[in-house]
Amino acid sequence: MPIFPVSHPLLKRFDRWAAPALALVGLGLLLLEARHPLRRRTRPRPERWRRNALLAAPSLPAARLTLLPAMVGLAQVAAPRYPARQLARLPAPLRLGLELLVLDYLAYSWHRLLHAPLLWRLHRVHHNDLDMDITTAWRFHFGEMLASIPYRAGLPALLGIRPATVLAYEAVFEAGTAFHHSNWRLPLALERQLVRLVVTPRAHGIHHSVVHRESQSNFGVVLTLWDHLHRTLRLNVPQQALTIGVPAYPDPARQTVAQLLALPLAPLEPWARPDGTVPERTTLL
Ligand SMILES: [Zn+2]
């Protein structure tokens, strides 16, 4: 049984249905954020878009050729084991609901791990984008895709979650990631309702703040339930008050694609600007 069955029928179905649907979601969000922008841009679009596209160029294929096949391959290896047989006794809708909840919780907990020192080496490449829009949703170091395989493909397999459910959730995960990174200004009243259930652009904007306390909040990918439960939900920062990025990297000249690709090997910097000052939010919100 191959661990990376890149042409498995489930993956072909993902390519045929989920990939075009996700491309449409991305295009729709691109148009919406251009028409109804949420935060003011600080950098010219072409500068960031070129850089984000060049970072996505290896990371999207890395996800398709390693992470997604591993989700299927490892599940097949683990399928005959105990938890899967227990799950199989549940009524079908209950099993599916439980599987999706577990997968979303794994996405939340993986994101928290990405902010721990070892994985922050990779994840800071995503966070030091100086503005946040739909292209930030694809700005990941390809190493982050590879590093996520044991957790995001191995754990669901060990827990007996079916590969079809894992891939279906992956499509929802990607759509959620595109949505909450977009710079789309939803009507505030609507977003206040939405954020009770799902991660929204304003909530995730706070996660990308240069203020450390704010970056340590809103780790959810699809549901805000996990941030509620772990008390990591923070919604009290207006978007106009946010500075997006990582304080050690305010200079776009230090963000060439080559520098960003080599960043995981660079030493970890303190959470401070190059002059040593620490971004704080002094006004009470
Ligand atoms: Zn993050």
Tab-separated table of C-alpha atoms and ligand atoms in Angstrom, residues 111 115 123 127 207, ligand 1:
chain	number	residue	atom	x	y	z
A	111	HIS	CA	-2.056	26.123	14.279
A	115	HIS	CA	3.315	29.348	16.943
A	123	HIS	CA	5.075	29.730	10.051
A	127	HIS	CA	2.938	35.912	9.197
A	207	HIS	CA	-4.259	37.021	14.672
B	1	ZN	ZN	-0.706	31.857	12.701
